[in-house]
Amino acid sequence: MYARDSWISLIQKFQKLLIELWALASKYKRTIMPGYTHFQTAQVMSVGFYLTAISRHIQKTLEKMVLCLESINESCPLGSGAMSGQEYPWDLEMMANDLGFDSFGGHALVCVASRDWILEIGESLAFFGVNMSRFMTDMMNWGSSEYQFLHFPDELVGISSSMPQKRNLPILERIRGKTSHLISYYQDFMLGQRNTPFSNLVEVSKESSSNLPRLFQTANDIADLLLLIFENIDFNINKMKKRCEEDYLGGFTLANYLSAKEGIPYRKAQVISGEFITLAINEGIAPKKLPILLLSQVCERYGYKQLQINQATLVDIFDPEKALFVKITAGSVHPEEVNEIIECQKRQNEEFIRRFNRITEKVTEAKQRLNKWVPGKENVND
């Protein structure tokens, strides 16, 4: 029951974080920034698009958390009689209902020996911690003096003990560091149960779960810190735009254009696009000044003459401001698709909320009844 209350509170906190991320993603759905693969600038994406990846991960975590809550609430262990059942005619379903559970566990030995619910809690938060550490790694990079994509108010930054010009971001480091504890506690739960007899043991019931309060505290700390950063984060729009303009991020779009509009086989179009960009780099030509003549010369060397593409089209292809709008597939960076991603997540979340609210209402009603209960007067109003 302690774990159930703690779990409910944590789910509510994650819900707040999800709502904050949706608002932020909607706000920045047209704000361009470079996307990276293999630690190299790759394509133009938007801040909002990236944030919906974070909200999707939190939503997937919430799905696991609600499923775990339902599992906990279906398995009230009380009345198991040490391991084999009671010798008194207790109504176990009624007792479970009085405590806000949906049902009794249904198997006396399992109720006593199993701590699957602890493993399910640990797994949900370990899952959350793995990808959240990756998101925090991106933000730590983007907040560095090299990128300067992020800005936080002075209250959320720290200075070096001997280099006062620095604006360190310990809050991001703290979050990423804490995600490792989520994984460690989960492993601790598993190792504490591994190779033990399937019966009632102090080793399982006490020692293997001794870090459960710390797990809840750590998860709450992470949620609080995440909410704090997403409520206060500011993105350096000009820095991100400038970085997009400095690189040749239209190479992918150019290859697609040559294939779809000029009839050049796709792999050959990729080679032509790459060679064209390499020549431009060697000649010091900026992306926004790429000449159609140079592209024509490269295409001609591969046997493709009389291209339909003109200078204006080539400029558009390498214009990062237009890069979001050429993506047309579902789930892409196109601002309308980012809107749809957000709305889809909201629709899915409504179902989780409905299932979550059913249990929380049942638990609340049970607590209210227990608070009014007077021993020996159970049937006073019957």
GROMACS .gro file of C-alpha atoms in nm:
model
  382
    1MET     CA    1   0.000   0.000   0.000
    2TYR     CA    2   0.297   0.230   0.063
    3ALA     CA    3   0.434   0.145  -0.280
    4ARG     CA    4   0.094   0.200  -0.439
    5ASP     CA    5   0.059   0.547  -0.284
    6SER     CA    6   0.415   0.637  -0.384
    7TRP     CA    7   0.356   0.508  -0.736
    8ILE     CA    8   0.035   0.709  -0.775
    9SER     CA    9   0.213   1.025  -0.665
   10LEU     CA   10   0.496   0.964  -0.910
   11ILE     CA   11   0.257   0.903  -1.200
   12GLN     CA   12   0.087   1.235  -1.125
   13LYS     CA   13   0.424   1.410  -1.133
   14PHE     CA   14   0.517   1.251  -1.465
   15GLN     CA   15   0.184   1.367  -1.605
   16LYS     CA   16   0.271   1.727  -1.520
   17LEU     CA   17   0.603   1.685  -1.696
   18LEU     CA   18   0.428   1.549  -2.004
   19ILE     CA   19   0.192   1.847  -2.022
   20GLU     CA   20   0.484   2.090  -1.991
   21LEU     CA   21   0.670   1.916  -2.273
   22TRP     CA   22   0.369   1.929  -2.506
   23ALA     CA   23   0.337   2.303  -2.453
   24LEU     CA   24   0.708   2.354  -2.514
   25ALA     CA   25   0.708   2.135  -2.826
   26SER     CA   26   0.416   2.325  -2.971
   27LYS     CA   27   0.590   2.655  -2.904
   28TYR     CA   28   0.912   2.550  -3.081
   29LYS     CA   29   0.772   2.336  -3.364
   30ARG     CA   30   0.907   2.581  -3.626
   31THR     CA   31   1.237   2.658  -3.451
   32ILE     CA   32   1.510   2.495  -3.658
   33MET     CA   33   1.820   2.332  -3.520
   34PRO     CA   34   2.075   2.083  -3.657
   35GLY     CA   35   2.005   1.718  -3.602
   36TYR     CA   36   2.300   1.487  -3.544
   37THR     CA   37   2.388   1.131  -3.640
   38HIS     CA   38   2.723   0.971  -3.553
   39PHE     CA   39   2.808   1.295  -3.369
   40GLN     CA   40   2.798   1.490  -3.698
   41THR     CA   41   2.545   1.744  -3.822
   42ALA     CA   42   2.307   1.552  -4.046
   43GLN     CA   43   1.972   1.718  -4.120
   44VAL     CA   44   1.763   2.011  -4.011
   45MET     CA   45   1.507   1.936  -3.743
   46SER     CA   46   1.306   2.148  -3.503
   47VAL     CA   47   1.330   2.191  -3.130
   48GLY     CA   48   0.963   2.094  -3.103
   49PHE     CA   49   1.025   1.774  -3.298
   50TYR     CA   50   1.305   1.675  -3.060
   51LEU     CA   51   1.095   1.754  -2.754
   52THR     CA   52   0.818   1.524  -2.878
   53ALA     CA   53   1.074   1.243  -2.871
   54ILE     CA   54   1.121   1.313  -2.500
   55SER     CA   55   0.746   1.333  -2.439
   56ARG     CA   56   0.699   1.006  -2.628
   57HIS     CA   57   0.949   0.835  -2.400
   58ILE     CA   58   0.777   0.971  -2.090
   59GLN     CA   59   0.444   0.859  -2.230
   60LYS     CA   60   0.581   0.509  -2.288
   61THR     CA   61   0.708   0.514  -1.930
   62LEU     CA   62   0.362   0.618  -1.807
   63GLU     CA   63   0.209   0.332  -2.002
   64LYS     CA   64   0.433   0.091  -1.813
   65MET     CA   65   0.363   0.268  -1.484
   66VAL     CA   66  -0.016   0.250  -1.523
   67LEU     CA   67   0.006  -0.116  -1.624
   68CYS     CA   68   0.221  -0.178  -1.316
   69LEU     CA   69  -0.032   0.006  -1.096
   70GLU     CA   70  -0.312  -0.211  -1.232
   71SER     CA   71  -0.106  -0.522  -1.159
   72ILE     CA   72  -0.041  -0.408  -0.802
   73ASN     CA   73  -0.405  -0.330  -0.746
   74GLU     CA   74  -0.518  -0.674  -0.864
   75SER     CA   75  -0.307  -0.857  -0.606
   76CYS     CA   76  -0.383  -0.771  -0.245
   77PRO     CA   77  -0.164  -1.022  -0.054
   78LEU     CA   78  -0.331  -0.992   0.288
   79GLY     CA   79  -0.499  -1.304   0.422
   80SER     CA   80  -0.252  -1.548   0.268
   81GLY     CA   81  -0.198  -1.723   0.599
   82ALA     CA   82   0.182  -1.732   0.600
   83MET     CA   83   0.197  -1.931   0.273
   84SER     CA   84  -0.088  -2.178   0.238
   85GLY     CA   85  -0.408  -1.990   0.321
   86GLN     CA   86  -0.615  -1.902   0.628
   87GLU     CA   87  -0.803  -2.131   0.864
   88TYR     CA   88  -1.063  -1.864   0.937
   89PRO     CA   89  -1.347  -1.780   0.695
   90TRP     CA   90  -1.215  -1.440   0.594
   91ASP     CA   91  -1.368  -1.276   0.291
   92LEU     CA   92  -1.047  -1.193   0.111
   93GLU     CA   93  -1.216  -1.012  -0.176
   94MET     CA   94  -1.406  -0.789   0.067
   95MET     CA   95  -1.088  -0.714   0.259
   96ALA     CA   96  -0.909  -0.629  -0.066
   97ASN     CA   97  -1.194  -0.401  -0.168
   98ASP     CA   98  -1.197  -0.231   0.173
   99LEU     CA   99  -0.829  -0.144   0.118
  100GLY     CA  100  -0.886  -0.005  -0.230
  101PHE     CA  101  -0.763  -0.309  -0.424
  102ASP     CA  102  -0.949  -0.457  -0.717
  103SER     CA  103  -0.906  -0.814  -0.596
  104PHE     CA  104  -0.716  -1.059  -0.378
  105GLY     CA  105  -0.395  -1.204  -0.524
  106GLY     CA  106  -0.561  -1.543  -0.576
  107HIS     CA  107  -0.271  -1.766  -0.469
  108ALA     CA  108  -0.149  -1.773  -0.110
  109LEU     CA  109   0.209  -1.884  -0.181
  110VAL     CA  110   0.255  -1.633  -0.463
  111CYS     CA  111   0.120  -1.354  -0.242
  112VAL     CA  112   0.375  -1.436   0.027
  113ALA     CA  113   0.678  -1.529  -0.180
  114SER     CA  114   0.654  -1.310  -0.490
  115ARG     CA  115   0.784  -0.956  -0.516
  116ASP     CA  116   0.708  -0.922  -0.886
  117TRP     CA  117   0.550  -0.584  -0.824
  118ILE     CA  118   0.883  -0.448  -0.703
  119LEU     CA  119   1.053  -0.577  -1.017
  120GLU     CA  120   0.781  -0.417  -1.232
  121ILE     CA  121   0.829  -0.084  -1.057
  122GLY     CA  122   1.206  -0.109  -1.096
  123GLU     CA  123   1.181  -0.208  -1.463
  124SER     CA  124   0.954   0.086  -1.545
  125LEU     CA  125   1.194   0.338  -1.394
  126ALA     CA  126   1.506   0.171  -1.533
  127PHE     CA  127   1.345   0.194  -1.879
  128PHE     CA  128   1.277   0.561  -1.812
  129GLY     CA  129   1.631   0.624  -1.690
  130VAL     CA  130   1.812   0.476  -1.991
  131ASN     CA  131   1.665   0.704  -2.258
  132MET     CA  132   1.639   1.004  -2.026
  133SER     CA  133   2.016   0.982  -1.975
  134ARG     CA  134   2.054   1.005  -2.353
  135PHE     CA  135   1.831   1.311  -2.376
  136MET     CA  136   2.028   1.475  -2.097
  137THR     CA  137   2.354   1.397  -2.280
  138ASP     CA  138   2.224   1.588  -2.582
  139MET     CA  139   2.125   1.882  -2.365
  140MET     CA  140   2.459   1.884  -2.186
  141ASN     CA  141   2.627   1.906  -2.526
  142TRP     CA  142   2.387   2.172  -2.655
  143GLY     CA  143   2.434   2.379  -2.340
  144SER     CA  144   2.812   2.379  -2.372
  145SER     CA  145   3.018   2.680  -2.473
  146GLU     CA  146   3.086   2.508  -2.807
  147TYR     CA  147   2.719   2.477  -2.906
  148GLN     CA  148   2.548   2.752  -2.701
  149PHE     CA  149   2.204   2.626  -2.809
  150LEU     CA  150   2.054   2.638  -2.458
  151HIS     CA  151   2.028   2.903  -2.193
  152PHE     CA  152   1.913   2.879  -1.833
  153PRO     CA  153   1.854   3.158  -1.581
  154ASP     CA  154   2.134   3.231  -1.337
  155GLU     CA  155   1.947   3.050  -1.058
  156LEU     CA  156   1.991   2.719  -1.244
  157VAL     CA  157   2.358   2.747  -1.338
  158GLY     CA  158   2.678   2.722  -1.140
  159ILE     CA  159   3.022   2.874  -1.171
  160SER     CA  160   3.355   2.704  -1.138
  161SER     CA  161   3.541   2.738  -0.809
  162SER     CA  162   3.834   2.902  -0.990
  163MET     CA  163   3.693   3.004  -1.329
  164PRO     CA  164   3.413   3.253  -1.262
  165GLN     CA  165   3.348   3.317  -1.630
  166LYS     CA  166   3.194   2.971  -1.668
  167ARG     CA  167   2.822   2.896  -1.662
  168ASN     CA  168   2.811   2.528  -1.575
  169LEU     CA  169   2.487   2.329  -1.594
  170PRO     CA  170   2.504   2.100  -1.289
  171ILE     CA  171   2.128   2.047  -1.299
  172LEU     CA  172   2.166   1.846  -1.621
  173GLU     CA  173   2.461   1.657  -1.479
  174ARG     CA  174   2.260   1.584  -1.165
  175ILE     CA  175   1.968   1.441  -1.362
  176ARG     CA  176   2.187   1.221  -1.578
  177GLY     CA  177   2.377   1.101  -1.272
  178LYS     CA  178   2.055   1.012  -1.092
  179THR     CA  179   1.929   0.804  -1.384
  180SER     CA  180   2.211   0.559  -1.313
  181HIS     CA  181   2.066   0.501  -0.965
  182LEU     CA  182   1.731   0.399  -1.116
  183ILE     CA  183   1.906   0.123  -1.307
  184SER     CA  184   2.120   0.025  -1.007
  185TYR     CA  185   1.820  -0.011  -0.776
  186TYR     CA  186   1.642  -0.226  -1.033
  187GLN     CA  187   1.945  -0.454  -1.053
  188ASP     CA  188   1.955  -0.460  -0.672
  189PHE     CA  189   1.592  -0.580  -0.660
  190MET     CA  190   1.666  -0.857  -0.908
  191LEU     CA  191   1.986  -0.974  -0.742
  192GLY     CA  192   1.818  -0.970  -0.400
  193GLN     CA  193   1.558  -1.220  -0.523
  194ARG     CA  194   1.775  -1.428  -0.753
  195ASN     CA  195   1.852  -1.785  -0.640
  196THR     CA  196   1.630  -1.761  -0.330
  197PRO     CA  197   1.366  -2.025  -0.245
  198PHE     CA  198   1.014  -1.934  -0.353
  199SER     CA  199   0.886  -1.876  -0.003
  200ASN     CA  200   0.863  -1.613   0.269
  201LEU     CA  201   1.214  -1.487   0.344
  202VAL     CA  202   1.353  -1.181   0.516
  203GLU     CA  203   1.610  -1.174   0.237
  204VAL     CA  204   1.336  -1.119  -0.019
  205SER     CA  205   1.072  -0.928   0.174
  206LYS     CA  206   1.312  -0.697   0.360
  207GLU     CA  207   1.664  -0.692   0.218
  208SER     CA  208   1.586  -0.717  -0.155
  209SER     CA  209   1.340  -0.428  -0.130
  210SER     CA  210   1.532  -0.209   0.114
  211ASN     CA  211   1.619   0.041  -0.160
  212LEU     CA  212   1.258   0.088  -0.271
  213PRO     CA  213   1.216   0.417  -0.078
  214ARG     CA  214   1.541   0.543  -0.231
  215LEU     CA  215   1.415   0.447  -0.577
  216PHE     CA  216   1.097   0.649  -0.523
  217GLN     CA  217   1.293   0.945  -0.385
  218THR     CA  218   1.537   0.940  -0.675
  219ALA     CA  219   1.260   0.918  -0.934
  220ASN     CA  220   1.078   1.207  -0.766
  221ASP     CA  221   1.398   1.412  -0.763
  222ILE     CA  222   1.449   1.350  -1.134
  223ALA     CA  223   1.090   1.444  -1.215
  224ASP     CA  224   1.118   1.765  -1.008
  225LEU     CA  225   1.445   1.863  -1.174
  226LEU     CA  226   1.313   1.788  -1.522
  227LEU     CA  227   1.006   1.998  -1.458
  228LEU     CA  228   1.232   2.278  -1.337
  229ILE     CA  229   1.449   2.277  -1.649
  230PHE     CA  230   1.160   2.255  -1.895
  231GLU     CA  231   0.980   2.538  -1.719
  232ASN     CA  232   1.292   2.758  -1.744
  233ILE     CA  233   1.480   2.646  -2.053
  234ASP     CA  234   1.540   2.897  -2.331
  235PHE     CA  235   1.667   2.804  -2.676
  236ASN     CA  236   1.914   3.024  -2.861
  237ILE     CA  237   1.723   3.046  -3.189
  238ASN     CA  238   1.986   3.253  -3.372
  239LYS     CA  239   2.273   3.023  -3.273
  240MET     CA  240   2.087   2.714  -3.391
  241LYS     CA  241   1.981   2.879  -3.716
  242LYS     CA  242   2.336   2.997  -3.785
  243ARG     CA  243   2.470   2.645  -3.728
  244CYS     CA  244   2.216   2.509  -3.978
  245GLU     CA  245   2.320   2.773  -4.231
  246GLU     CA  246   2.689   2.689  -4.197
  247ASP     CA  247   2.658   2.327  -4.306
  248TYR     CA  248   2.536   2.165  -4.627
  249LEU     CA  249   2.231   2.002  -4.468
  250GLY     CA  250   2.037   2.005  -4.796
  251GLY     CA  251   2.245   1.722  -4.940
  252PHE     CA  252   1.976   1.464  -4.863
  253THR     CA  253   1.707   1.679  -5.027
  254LEU     CA  254   1.925   1.743  -5.331
  255ALA     CA  255   1.978   1.370  -5.387
  256ASN     CA  256   1.604   1.311  -5.358
  257TYR     CA  257   1.536   1.589  -5.607
  258LEU     CA  258   1.786   1.456  -5.861
  259SER     CA  259   1.631   1.112  -5.834
  260ALA     CA  260   1.263   1.213  -5.838
  261LYS     CA  261   1.276   1.509  -6.078
  262GLU     CA  262   1.578   1.439  -6.297
  263GLY     CA  263   1.547   1.062  -6.325
  264ILE     CA  264   1.890   0.985  -6.181
  265PRO     CA  265   1.909   0.650  -5.996
  266TYR     CA  266   1.898   0.713  -5.624
  267ARG     CA  267   2.241   0.580  -5.526
  268LYS     CA  268   2.401   0.765  -5.816
  269ALA     CA  269   2.214   1.080  -5.708
  270GLN     CA  270   2.365   1.041  -5.361
  271VAL     CA  271   2.715   1.017  -5.512
  272ILE     CA  272   2.657   1.325  -5.727
  273SER     CA  273   2.520   1.523  -5.433
  274GLY     CA  274   2.818   1.424  -5.217
  275GLU     CA  275   3.072   1.513  -5.484
  276PHE     CA  276   2.900   1.847  -5.549
  277ILE     CA  277   2.916   1.937  -5.180
  278THR     CA  278   3.280   1.823  -5.152
  279LEU     CA  279   3.379   2.050  -5.439
  280ALA     CA  280   3.189   2.340  -5.283
  281ILE     CA  281   3.370   2.287  -4.952
  282ASN     CA  282   3.708   2.272  -5.125
  283GLU     CA  283   3.634   2.594  -5.312
  284GLY     CA  284   3.502   2.769  -5.000
  285ILE     CA  285   3.149   2.818  -5.135
  286ALA     CA  286   2.888   2.875  -4.864
  287PRO     CA  287   2.571   2.662  -4.871
  288LYS     CA  288   2.347   2.959  -4.956
  289LYS     CA  289   2.569   3.050  -5.253
  290LEU     CA  290   2.599   2.712  -5.424
  291PRO     CA  291   2.610   2.765  -5.804
  292ILE     CA  292   2.390   2.567  -6.040
  293LEU     CA  293   2.681   2.561  -6.287
  294LEU     CA  294   2.893   2.352  -6.052
  295LEU     CA  295   2.610   2.103  -6.003
  296SER     CA  296   2.558   2.079  -6.379
  297GLN     CA  297   2.927   2.006  -6.430
  298VAL     CA  298   2.923   1.723  -6.177
  299CYS     CA  299   2.608   1.573  -6.327
  300GLU     CA  300   2.754   1.595  -6.676
  301ARG     CA  301   3.061   1.396  -6.568
  302TYR     CA  302   2.823   1.115  -6.472
  303GLY     CA  303   2.640   1.138  -6.803
  304TYR     CA  304   2.343   1.352  -6.704
  305LYS     CA  305   2.295   1.667  -6.911
  306GLN     CA  306   2.025   1.930  -6.959
  307LEU     CA  307   1.896   1.929  -6.601
  308GLN     CA  308   1.564   2.098  -6.524
  309ILE     CA  309   1.678   2.228  -6.187
  310ASN     CA  310   1.749   2.602  -6.173
  311GLN     CA  311   1.942   2.832  -5.938
  312ALA     CA  312   1.636   2.933  -5.736
  313THR     CA  313   1.544   2.570  -5.668
  314LEU     CA  314   1.901   2.488  -5.564
  315VAL     CA  315   1.899   2.780  -5.318
  316ASP     CA  316   1.569   2.659  -5.173
  317ILE     CA  317   1.705   2.306  -5.132
  318PHE     CA  318   1.988   2.436  -4.911
  319ASP     CA  319   1.772   2.688  -4.723
  320PRO     CA  320   1.740   2.547  -4.367
  321GLU     CA  321   1.426   2.754  -4.305
  322LYS     CA  322   1.246   2.550  -4.572
  323ALA     CA  323   1.389   2.213  -4.472
  324LEU     CA  324   1.109   2.133  -4.227
  325PHE     CA  325   0.840   2.173  -4.490
  326VAL     CA  326   0.979   1.934  -4.753
  327LYS     CA  327   0.928   1.639  -4.519
  328ILE     CA  328   0.588   1.487  -4.589
  329THR     CA  329   0.583   1.150  -4.413
  330ALA     CA  330   0.392   1.082  -4.092
  331GLY     CA  331   0.600   1.139  -3.781
  332SER     CA  332   0.838   1.379  -3.956
  333VAL     CA  333   0.969   1.724  -3.864
  334HIS     CA  334   0.705   1.908  -4.066
  335PRO     CA  335   0.530   2.145  -3.820
  336GLU     CA  336   0.190   1.994  -3.903
  337GLU     CA  337   0.327   1.648  -3.833
  338VAL     CA  338   0.471   1.767  -3.501
  339ASN     CA  339   0.121   1.891  -3.417
  340GLU     CA  340  -0.018   1.550  -3.507
  341ILE     CA  341   0.245   1.374  -3.294
  342ILE     CA  342   0.142   1.588  -2.997
  343GLU     CA  343  -0.229   1.528  -3.055
  344CYS     CA  344  -0.172   1.154  -3.098
  345GLN     CA  345   0.020   1.142  -2.771
  346LYS     CA  346  -0.261   1.333  -2.600
  347ARG     CA  347  -0.523   1.090  -2.732
  348GLN     CA  348  -0.324   0.792  -2.611
  349ASN     CA  349  -0.267   0.958  -2.278
  350GLU     CA  350  -0.642   1.003  -2.225
  351GLU     CA  351  -0.677   0.625  -2.204
  352PHE     CA  352  -0.396   0.601  -1.948
  353ILE     CA  353  -0.558   0.878  -1.745
  354ARG     CA  354  -0.893   0.702  -1.750
  355ARG     CA  355  -0.741   0.379  -1.621
  356PHE     CA  356  -0.530   0.567  -1.368
  357ASN     CA  357  -0.823   0.772  -1.236
  358ARG     CA  358  -1.034   0.460  -1.183
  359ILE     CA  359  -0.776   0.319  -0.944
  360THR     CA  360  -0.699   0.647  -0.767
  361GLU     CA  361  -1.069   0.707  -0.707
  362LYS     CA  362  -1.107   0.356  -0.567
  363VAL     CA  363  -0.807   0.403  -0.337
  364THR     CA  364  -0.929   0.745  -0.220
  365GLU     CA  365  -1.276   0.612  -0.141
  366ALA     CA  366  -1.126   0.322   0.053
  367LYS     CA  367  -0.911   0.558   0.260
  368GLN     CA  368  -1.212   0.775   0.337
  369ARG     CA  369  -1.408   0.470   0.457
  370LEU     CA  370  -1.117   0.356   0.672
  371ASN     CA  371  -1.083   0.700   0.828
  372LYS     CA  372  -1.447   0.681   0.935
  373TRP     CA  373  -1.425   0.322   1.057
  374VAL     CA  374  -1.488   0.259   1.426
  375PRO     CA  375  -1.381  -0.085   1.560
  376GLY     CA  376  -1.676  -0.295   1.676
  377LYS     CA  377  -1.932  -0.080   1.495
  378GLU     CA  378  -1.889  -0.214   1.143
  379ASN     CA  379  -2.260  -0.290   1.102
  380VAL     CA  380  -2.402   0.001   1.299
  381ASN     CA  381  -2.596   0.133   0.998
  382ASP     CA  382  -2.704  -0.206   0.860
   0.00000   0.00000   0.00000
